[in-house]
mmCIF file of C-alpha atoms in Angstrom:
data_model
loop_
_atom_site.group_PDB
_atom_site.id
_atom_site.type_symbol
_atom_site.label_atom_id
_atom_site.label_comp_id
_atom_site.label_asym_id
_atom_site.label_seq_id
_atom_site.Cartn_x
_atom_site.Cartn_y
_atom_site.Cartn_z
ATOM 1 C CA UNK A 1 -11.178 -0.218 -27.973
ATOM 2 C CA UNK A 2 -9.378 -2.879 -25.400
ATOM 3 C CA UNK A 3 -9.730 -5.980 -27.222
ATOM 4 C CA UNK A 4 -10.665 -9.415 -25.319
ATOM 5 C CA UNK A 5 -9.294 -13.004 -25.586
ATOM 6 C CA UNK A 6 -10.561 -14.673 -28.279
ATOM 7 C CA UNK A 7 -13.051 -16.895 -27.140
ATOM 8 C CA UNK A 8 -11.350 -20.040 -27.848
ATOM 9 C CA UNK A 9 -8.298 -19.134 -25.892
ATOM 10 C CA UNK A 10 -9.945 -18.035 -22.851
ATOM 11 C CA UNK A 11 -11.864 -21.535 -22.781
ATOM 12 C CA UNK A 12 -9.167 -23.463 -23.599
ATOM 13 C CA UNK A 13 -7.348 -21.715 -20.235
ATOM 14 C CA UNK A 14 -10.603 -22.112 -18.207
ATOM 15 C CA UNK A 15 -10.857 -25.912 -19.153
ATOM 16 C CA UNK A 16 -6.897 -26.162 -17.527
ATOM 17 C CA UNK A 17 -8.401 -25.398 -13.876
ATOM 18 C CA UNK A 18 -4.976 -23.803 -13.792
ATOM 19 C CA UNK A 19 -5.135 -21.413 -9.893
ATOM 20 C CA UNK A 20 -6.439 -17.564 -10.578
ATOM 21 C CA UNK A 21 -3.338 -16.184 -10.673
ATOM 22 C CA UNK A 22 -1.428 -18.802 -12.998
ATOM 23 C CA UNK A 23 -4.384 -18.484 -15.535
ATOM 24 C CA UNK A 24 -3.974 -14.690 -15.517
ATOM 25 C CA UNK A 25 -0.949 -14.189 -16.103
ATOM 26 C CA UNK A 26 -1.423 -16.624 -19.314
ATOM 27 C CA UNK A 27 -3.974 -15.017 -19.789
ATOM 28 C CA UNK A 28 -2.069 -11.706 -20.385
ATOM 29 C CA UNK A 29 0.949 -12.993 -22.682
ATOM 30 C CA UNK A 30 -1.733 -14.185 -25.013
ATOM 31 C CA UNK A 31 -3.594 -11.022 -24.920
ATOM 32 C CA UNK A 32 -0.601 -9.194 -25.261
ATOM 33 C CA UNK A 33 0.330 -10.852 -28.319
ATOM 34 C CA UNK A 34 -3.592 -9.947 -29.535
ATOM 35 C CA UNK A 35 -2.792 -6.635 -29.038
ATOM 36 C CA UNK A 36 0.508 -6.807 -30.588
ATOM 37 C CA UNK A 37 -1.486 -8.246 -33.901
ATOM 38 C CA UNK A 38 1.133 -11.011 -34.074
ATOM 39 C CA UNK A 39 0.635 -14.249 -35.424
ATOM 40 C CA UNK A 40 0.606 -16.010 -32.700
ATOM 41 C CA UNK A 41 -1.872 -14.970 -31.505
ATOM 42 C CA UNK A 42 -3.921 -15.079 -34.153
ATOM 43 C CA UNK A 43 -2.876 -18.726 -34.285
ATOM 44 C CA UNK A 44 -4.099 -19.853 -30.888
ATOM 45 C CA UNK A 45 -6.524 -22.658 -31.246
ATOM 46 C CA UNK A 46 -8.093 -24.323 -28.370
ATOM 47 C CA UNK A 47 -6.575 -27.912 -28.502
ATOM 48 C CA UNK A 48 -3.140 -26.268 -29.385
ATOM 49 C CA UNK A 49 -3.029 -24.304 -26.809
ATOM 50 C CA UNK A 50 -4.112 -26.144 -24.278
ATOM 51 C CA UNK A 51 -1.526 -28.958 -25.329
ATOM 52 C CA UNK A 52 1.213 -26.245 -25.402
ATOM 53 C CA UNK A 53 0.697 -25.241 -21.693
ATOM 54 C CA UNK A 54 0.192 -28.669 -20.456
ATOM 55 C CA UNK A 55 3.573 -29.321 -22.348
ATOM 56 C CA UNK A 56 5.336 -26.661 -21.174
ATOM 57 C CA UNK A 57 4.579 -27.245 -17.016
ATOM 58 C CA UNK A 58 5.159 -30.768 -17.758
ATOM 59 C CA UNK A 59 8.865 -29.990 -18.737
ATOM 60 C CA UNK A 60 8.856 -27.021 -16.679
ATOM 61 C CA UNK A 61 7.015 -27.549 -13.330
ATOM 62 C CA UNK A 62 9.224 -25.865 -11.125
ATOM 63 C CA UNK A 63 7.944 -22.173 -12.993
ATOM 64 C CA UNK A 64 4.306 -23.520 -11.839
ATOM 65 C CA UNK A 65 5.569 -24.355 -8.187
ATOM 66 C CA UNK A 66 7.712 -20.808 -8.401
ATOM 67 C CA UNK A 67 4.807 -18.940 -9.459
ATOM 68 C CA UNK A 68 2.197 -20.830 -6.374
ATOM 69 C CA UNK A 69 4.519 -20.601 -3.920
ATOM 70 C CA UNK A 70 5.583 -16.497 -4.774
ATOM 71 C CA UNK A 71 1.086 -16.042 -4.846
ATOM 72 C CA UNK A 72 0.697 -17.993 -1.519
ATOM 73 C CA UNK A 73 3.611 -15.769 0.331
ATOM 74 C CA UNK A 74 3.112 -12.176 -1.409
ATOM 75 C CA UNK A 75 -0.716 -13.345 0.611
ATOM 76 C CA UNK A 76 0.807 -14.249 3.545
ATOM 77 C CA UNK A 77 3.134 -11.119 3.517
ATOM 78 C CA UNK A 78 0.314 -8.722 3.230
ATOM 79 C CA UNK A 79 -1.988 -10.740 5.813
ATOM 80 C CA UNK A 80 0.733 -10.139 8.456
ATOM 81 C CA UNK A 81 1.006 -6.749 7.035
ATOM 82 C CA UNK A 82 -2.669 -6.047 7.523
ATOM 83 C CA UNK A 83 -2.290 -7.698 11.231
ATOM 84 C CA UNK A 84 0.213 -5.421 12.463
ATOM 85 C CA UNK A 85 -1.293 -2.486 11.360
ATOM 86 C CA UNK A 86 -4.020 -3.372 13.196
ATOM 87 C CA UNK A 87 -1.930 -3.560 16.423
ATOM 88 C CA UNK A 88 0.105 -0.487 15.809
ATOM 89 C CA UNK A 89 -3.457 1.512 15.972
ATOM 90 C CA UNK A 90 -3.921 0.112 18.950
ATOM 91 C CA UNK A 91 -0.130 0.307 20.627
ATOM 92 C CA UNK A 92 -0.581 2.695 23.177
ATOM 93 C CA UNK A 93 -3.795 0.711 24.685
ATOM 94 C CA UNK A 94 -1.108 -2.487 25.657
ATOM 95 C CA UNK A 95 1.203 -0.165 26.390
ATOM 96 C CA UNK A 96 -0.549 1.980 29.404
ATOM 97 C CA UNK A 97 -3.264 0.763 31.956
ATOM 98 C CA UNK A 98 -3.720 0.351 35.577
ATOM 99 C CA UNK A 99 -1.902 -2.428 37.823
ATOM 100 C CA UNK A 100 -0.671 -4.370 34.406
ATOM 101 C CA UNK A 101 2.055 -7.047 35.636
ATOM 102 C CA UNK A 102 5.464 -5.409 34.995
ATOM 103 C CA UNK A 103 8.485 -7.602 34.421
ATOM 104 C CA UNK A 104 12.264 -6.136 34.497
ATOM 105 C CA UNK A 105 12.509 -2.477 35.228
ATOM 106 C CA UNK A 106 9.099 -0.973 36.311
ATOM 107 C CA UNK A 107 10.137 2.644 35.040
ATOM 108 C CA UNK A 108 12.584 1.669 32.342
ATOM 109 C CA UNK A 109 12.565 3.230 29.062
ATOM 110 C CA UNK A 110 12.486 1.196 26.873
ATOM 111 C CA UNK A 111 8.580 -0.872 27.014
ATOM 112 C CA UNK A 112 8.074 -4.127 25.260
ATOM 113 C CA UNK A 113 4.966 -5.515 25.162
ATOM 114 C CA UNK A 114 4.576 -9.635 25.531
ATOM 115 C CA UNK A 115 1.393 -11.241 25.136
ATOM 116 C CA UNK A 116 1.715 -14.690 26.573
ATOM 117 C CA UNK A 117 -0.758 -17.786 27.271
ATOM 118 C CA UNK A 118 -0.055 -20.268 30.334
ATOM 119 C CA UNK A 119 -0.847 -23.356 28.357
ATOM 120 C CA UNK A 120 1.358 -22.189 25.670
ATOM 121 C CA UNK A 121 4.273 -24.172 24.956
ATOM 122 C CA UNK A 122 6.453 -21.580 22.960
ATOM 123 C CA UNK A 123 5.854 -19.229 25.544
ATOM 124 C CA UNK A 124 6.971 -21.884 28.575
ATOM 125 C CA UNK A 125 10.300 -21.894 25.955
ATOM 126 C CA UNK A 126 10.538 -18.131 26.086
ATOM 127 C CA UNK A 127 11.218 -17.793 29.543
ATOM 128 C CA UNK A 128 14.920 -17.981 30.153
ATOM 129 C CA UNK A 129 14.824 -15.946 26.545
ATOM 130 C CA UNK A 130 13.145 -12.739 28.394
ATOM 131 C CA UNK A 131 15.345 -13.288 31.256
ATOM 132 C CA UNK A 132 18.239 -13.024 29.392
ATOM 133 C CA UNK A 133 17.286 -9.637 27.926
ATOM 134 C CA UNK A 134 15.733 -8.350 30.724
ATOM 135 C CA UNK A 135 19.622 -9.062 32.438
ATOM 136 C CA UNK A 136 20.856 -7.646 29.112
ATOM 137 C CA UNK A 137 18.999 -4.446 29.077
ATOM 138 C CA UNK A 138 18.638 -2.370 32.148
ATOM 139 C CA UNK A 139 15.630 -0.461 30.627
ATOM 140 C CA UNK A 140 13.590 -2.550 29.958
ATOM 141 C CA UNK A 141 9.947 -2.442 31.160
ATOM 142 C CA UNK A 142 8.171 -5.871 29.803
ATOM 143 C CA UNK A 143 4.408 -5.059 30.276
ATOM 144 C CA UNK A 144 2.709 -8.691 30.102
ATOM 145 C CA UNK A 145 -0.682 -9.631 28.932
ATOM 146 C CA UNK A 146 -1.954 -12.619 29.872
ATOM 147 C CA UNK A 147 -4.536 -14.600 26.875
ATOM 148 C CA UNK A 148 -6.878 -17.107 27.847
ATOM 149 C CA UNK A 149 -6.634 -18.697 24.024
ATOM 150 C CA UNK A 150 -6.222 -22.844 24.546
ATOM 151 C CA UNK A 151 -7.607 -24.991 27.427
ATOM 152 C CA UNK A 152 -9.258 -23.687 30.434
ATOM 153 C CA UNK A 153 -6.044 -23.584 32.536
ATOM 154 C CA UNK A 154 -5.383 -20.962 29.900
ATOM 155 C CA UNK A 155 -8.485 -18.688 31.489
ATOM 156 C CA UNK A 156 -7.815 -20.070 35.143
ATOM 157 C CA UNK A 157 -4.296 -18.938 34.652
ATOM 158 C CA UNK A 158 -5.453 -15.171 33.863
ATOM 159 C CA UNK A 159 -8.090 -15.110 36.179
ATOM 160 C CA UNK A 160 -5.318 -16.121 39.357
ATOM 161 C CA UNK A 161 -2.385 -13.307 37.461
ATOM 162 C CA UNK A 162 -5.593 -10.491 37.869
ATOM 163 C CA UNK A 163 -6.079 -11.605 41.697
ATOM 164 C CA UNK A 164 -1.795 -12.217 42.481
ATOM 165 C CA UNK A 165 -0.866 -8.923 40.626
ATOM 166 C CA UNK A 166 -3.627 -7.009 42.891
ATOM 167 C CA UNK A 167 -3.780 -9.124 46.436
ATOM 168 C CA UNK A 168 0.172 -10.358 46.170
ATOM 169 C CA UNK A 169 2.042 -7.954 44.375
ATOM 170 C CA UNK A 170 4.945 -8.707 45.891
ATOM 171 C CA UNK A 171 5.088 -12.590 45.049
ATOM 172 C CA UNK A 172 3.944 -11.717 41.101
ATOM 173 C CA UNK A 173 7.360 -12.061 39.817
ATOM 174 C CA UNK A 174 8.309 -15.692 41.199
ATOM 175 C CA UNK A 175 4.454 -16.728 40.537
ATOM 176 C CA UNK A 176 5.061 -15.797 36.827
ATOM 177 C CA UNK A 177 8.660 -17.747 36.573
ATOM 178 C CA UNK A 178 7.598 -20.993 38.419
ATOM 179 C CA UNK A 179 4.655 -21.183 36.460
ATOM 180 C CA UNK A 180 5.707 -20.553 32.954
ATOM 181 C CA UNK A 181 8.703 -23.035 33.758
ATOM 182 C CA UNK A 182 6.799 -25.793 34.373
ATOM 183 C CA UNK A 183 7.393 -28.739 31.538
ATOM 184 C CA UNK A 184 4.416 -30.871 31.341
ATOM 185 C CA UNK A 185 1.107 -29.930 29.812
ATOM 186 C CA UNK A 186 -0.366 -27.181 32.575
ATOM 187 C CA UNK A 187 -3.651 -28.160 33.984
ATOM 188 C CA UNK A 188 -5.839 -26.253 36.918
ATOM 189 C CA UNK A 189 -4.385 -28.660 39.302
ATOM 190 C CA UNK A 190 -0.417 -27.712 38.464
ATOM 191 C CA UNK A 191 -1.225 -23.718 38.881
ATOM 192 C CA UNK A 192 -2.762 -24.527 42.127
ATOM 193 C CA UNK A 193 0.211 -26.640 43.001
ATOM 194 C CA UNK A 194 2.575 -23.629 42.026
ATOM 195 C CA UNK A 195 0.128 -20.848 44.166
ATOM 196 C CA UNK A 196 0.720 -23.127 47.163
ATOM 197 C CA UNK A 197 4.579 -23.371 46.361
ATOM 198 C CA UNK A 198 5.160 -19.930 45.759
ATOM 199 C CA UNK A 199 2.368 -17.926 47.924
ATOM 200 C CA UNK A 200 0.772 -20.264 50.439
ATOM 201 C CA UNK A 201 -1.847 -22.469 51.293
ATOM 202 C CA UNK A 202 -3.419 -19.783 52.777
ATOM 203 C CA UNK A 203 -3.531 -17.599 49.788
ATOM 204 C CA UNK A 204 -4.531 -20.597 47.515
ATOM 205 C CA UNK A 205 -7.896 -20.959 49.857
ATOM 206 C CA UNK A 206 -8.257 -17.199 49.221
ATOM 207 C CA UNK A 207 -7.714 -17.236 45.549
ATOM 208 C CA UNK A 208 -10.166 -19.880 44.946
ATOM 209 C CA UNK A 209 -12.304 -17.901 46.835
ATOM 210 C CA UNK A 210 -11.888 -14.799 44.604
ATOM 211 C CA UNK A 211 -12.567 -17.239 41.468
ATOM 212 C CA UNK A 212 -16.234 -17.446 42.642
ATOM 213 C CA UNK A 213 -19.518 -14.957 43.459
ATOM 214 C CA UNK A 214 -19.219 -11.025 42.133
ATOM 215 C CA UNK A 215 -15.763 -10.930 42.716
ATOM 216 C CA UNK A 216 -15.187 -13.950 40.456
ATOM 217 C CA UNK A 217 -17.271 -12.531 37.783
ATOM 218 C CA UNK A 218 -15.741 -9.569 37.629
ATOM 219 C CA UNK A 219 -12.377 -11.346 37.327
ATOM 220 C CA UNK A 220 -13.912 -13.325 34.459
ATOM 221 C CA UNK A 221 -15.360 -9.775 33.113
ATOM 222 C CA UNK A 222 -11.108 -8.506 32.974
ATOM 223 C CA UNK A 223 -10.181 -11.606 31.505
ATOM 224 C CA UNK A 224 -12.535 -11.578 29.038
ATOM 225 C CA UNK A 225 -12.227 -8.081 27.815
ATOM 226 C CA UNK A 226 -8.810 -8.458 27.883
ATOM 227 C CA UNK A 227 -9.031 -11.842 24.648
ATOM 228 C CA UNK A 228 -11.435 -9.126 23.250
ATOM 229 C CA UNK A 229 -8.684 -6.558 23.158
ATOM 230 C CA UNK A 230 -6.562 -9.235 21.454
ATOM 231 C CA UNK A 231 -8.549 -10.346 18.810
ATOM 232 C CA UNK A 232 -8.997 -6.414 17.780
ATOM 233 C CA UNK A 233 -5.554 -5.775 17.906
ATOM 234 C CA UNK A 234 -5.614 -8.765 15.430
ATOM 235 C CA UNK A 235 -3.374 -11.007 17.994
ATOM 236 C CA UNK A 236 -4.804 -14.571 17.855
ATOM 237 C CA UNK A 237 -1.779 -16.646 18.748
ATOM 238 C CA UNK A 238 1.201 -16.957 21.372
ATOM 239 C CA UNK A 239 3.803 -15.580 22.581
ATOM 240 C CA UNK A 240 3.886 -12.277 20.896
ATOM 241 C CA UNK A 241 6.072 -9.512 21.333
ATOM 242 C CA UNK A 242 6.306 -5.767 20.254
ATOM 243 C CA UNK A 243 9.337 -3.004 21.361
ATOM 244 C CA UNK A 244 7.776 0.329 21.567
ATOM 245 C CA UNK A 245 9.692 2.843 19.529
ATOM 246 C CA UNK A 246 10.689 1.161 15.918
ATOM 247 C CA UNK A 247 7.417 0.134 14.367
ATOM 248 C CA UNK A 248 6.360 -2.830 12.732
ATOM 249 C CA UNK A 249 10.136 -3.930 13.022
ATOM 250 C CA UNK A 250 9.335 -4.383 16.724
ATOM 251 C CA UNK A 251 6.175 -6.664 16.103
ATOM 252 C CA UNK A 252 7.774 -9.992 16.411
ATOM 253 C CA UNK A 253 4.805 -13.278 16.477
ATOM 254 C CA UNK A 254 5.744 -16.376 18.141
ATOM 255 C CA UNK A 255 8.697 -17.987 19.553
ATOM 256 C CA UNK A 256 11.657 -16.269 17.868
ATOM 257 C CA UNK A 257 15.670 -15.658 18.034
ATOM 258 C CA UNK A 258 16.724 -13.594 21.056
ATOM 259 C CA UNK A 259 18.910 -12.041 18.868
ATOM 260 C CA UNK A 260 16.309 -10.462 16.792
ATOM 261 C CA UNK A 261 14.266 -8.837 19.634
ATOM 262 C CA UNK A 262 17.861 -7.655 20.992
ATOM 263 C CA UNK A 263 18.135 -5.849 17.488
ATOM 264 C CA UNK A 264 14.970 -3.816 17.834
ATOM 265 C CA UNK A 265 15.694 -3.136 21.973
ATOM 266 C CA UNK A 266 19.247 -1.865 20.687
ATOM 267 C CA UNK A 267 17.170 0.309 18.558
ATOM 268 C CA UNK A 268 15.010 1.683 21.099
ATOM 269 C CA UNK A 269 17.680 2.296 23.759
ATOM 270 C CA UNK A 270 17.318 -0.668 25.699
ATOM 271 C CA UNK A 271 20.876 -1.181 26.571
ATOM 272 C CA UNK A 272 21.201 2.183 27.766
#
């Protein structure tokens, strides 16, 4: 039979508050040596051992910090883990669909998907990043979704991309550079300013237009079911990235190294 603690051991590391996973693994050297029918652990008394641990992180607290900070990432390691998973079911549904903005080559090869947010600062940074690959890599097809995920130029940013990409196709591309190059903090007022700029006054009047009645709601319905399709595909944050063709080494969250998306577009042909 699998014998237990004795009971004055396993109080004595209860009373420590040491976290779960410290405590355990205590736990186990001291069972071990139960099992073992050594001495020491026959030995164990509550006040002893609870001074011997205390001593021992007291001259050793790095082992403690070692041991916290290896629990906290193996977590974090299998939450991202679990995250793109999630996404990689889900690939193909980011990857395909009807009038999605296109940046770079429209029937490259290679696809990378970028989830972006107007408000986002790390994506504004990104910007002369994905220009440099898309100059870099002649197939690549960028397939962008917009998220509506911080301030309400956020949403009014993705409600105007569904309206440009289907009345003003042709004025998408320098729509999505001027705005995701401006510097300051982006409110409703600035992506106005940068509709007039770039597409007119006239188109401005139009687009505000669209923003309201059943035409605005179903804008609102798209923009909506679009944060929907985020949060399944367990994307809750800006800018994120995936190239199409090497797996989770193509998932890439948040503002990163050009030279590591490079790595996975080399692997997928991009260069080509």
């Amino acid at each position: 039979m699998m014998k237990s603690l004795p009971r004055h051991v396993a109080a004595s590391l209860a009373a420590l508050a040491l976290p779960r996973h410290v405590a355990a693994s205590l736990a186990a050297l001291a069972l071990a040596g139960a099992l073992a029918g050594t001495s020491v652990a026959q030995d164990f008394s509550g006040p002893e051992f609870d001074a011997a641990v205390r001593s021992y992180i007291e001259r050793n607290p790095q082992v403690l910090l070692d041991s916290i900070n290896a629990h906290v990432a193996a977590q974090q390691q299998a939450e991202r883990d679990a995250q793109d998973a999630a996404f990689l079911t889900m690939a193909d549904e980011f990857l395909q669909g009807e009038n999605l903005p296109v940046a770079g080559n429209p029937d490259g090869s290679v696809t990378m998907v970028y989830v972006l947010d107007a408000a986002c600062t790390y994506c504004r940074r990104m910007t002369p990043v994905i220009a440099e690959l898309i100059a870099d890599n002649p197939e690549l097809r960028i397939v962008q979704h917009w998220a509506s995920f911080l301030t309400p130029a956020s949403e009014y940013s993705a409600r105007v991309v569904e309206i440009v990409r289907e009345r003003y196709p042709d004025s998408y591309a320098d729509f999505y550079h001027t705005l995701m190059m401006q510097t300051a903090a982006l409110d409703i007022a600035t992506v106005d300013r940068v509709i007039a700029q770039v597409i007119g006054e006239d188109a401005l009047a139009s687009i505000r237009l669209d923003n309201t009645g059943a035409e605005g709601a179903r804008i609102a319905a798209a923009v909506a079911a679009n944060v929907e399709r985020l949060h399944r595909a367990r994307i809750d944050g800006t800018p994120f990235f995936y190239v199409d063709g090497v797996g989770a080494e193509g998932i890439f969250r948040g503002a990163v190294p050009s030279n590591l998306i490079q790595a996975a577009l080399d692997k997928a042909g991009a260069r080509e």
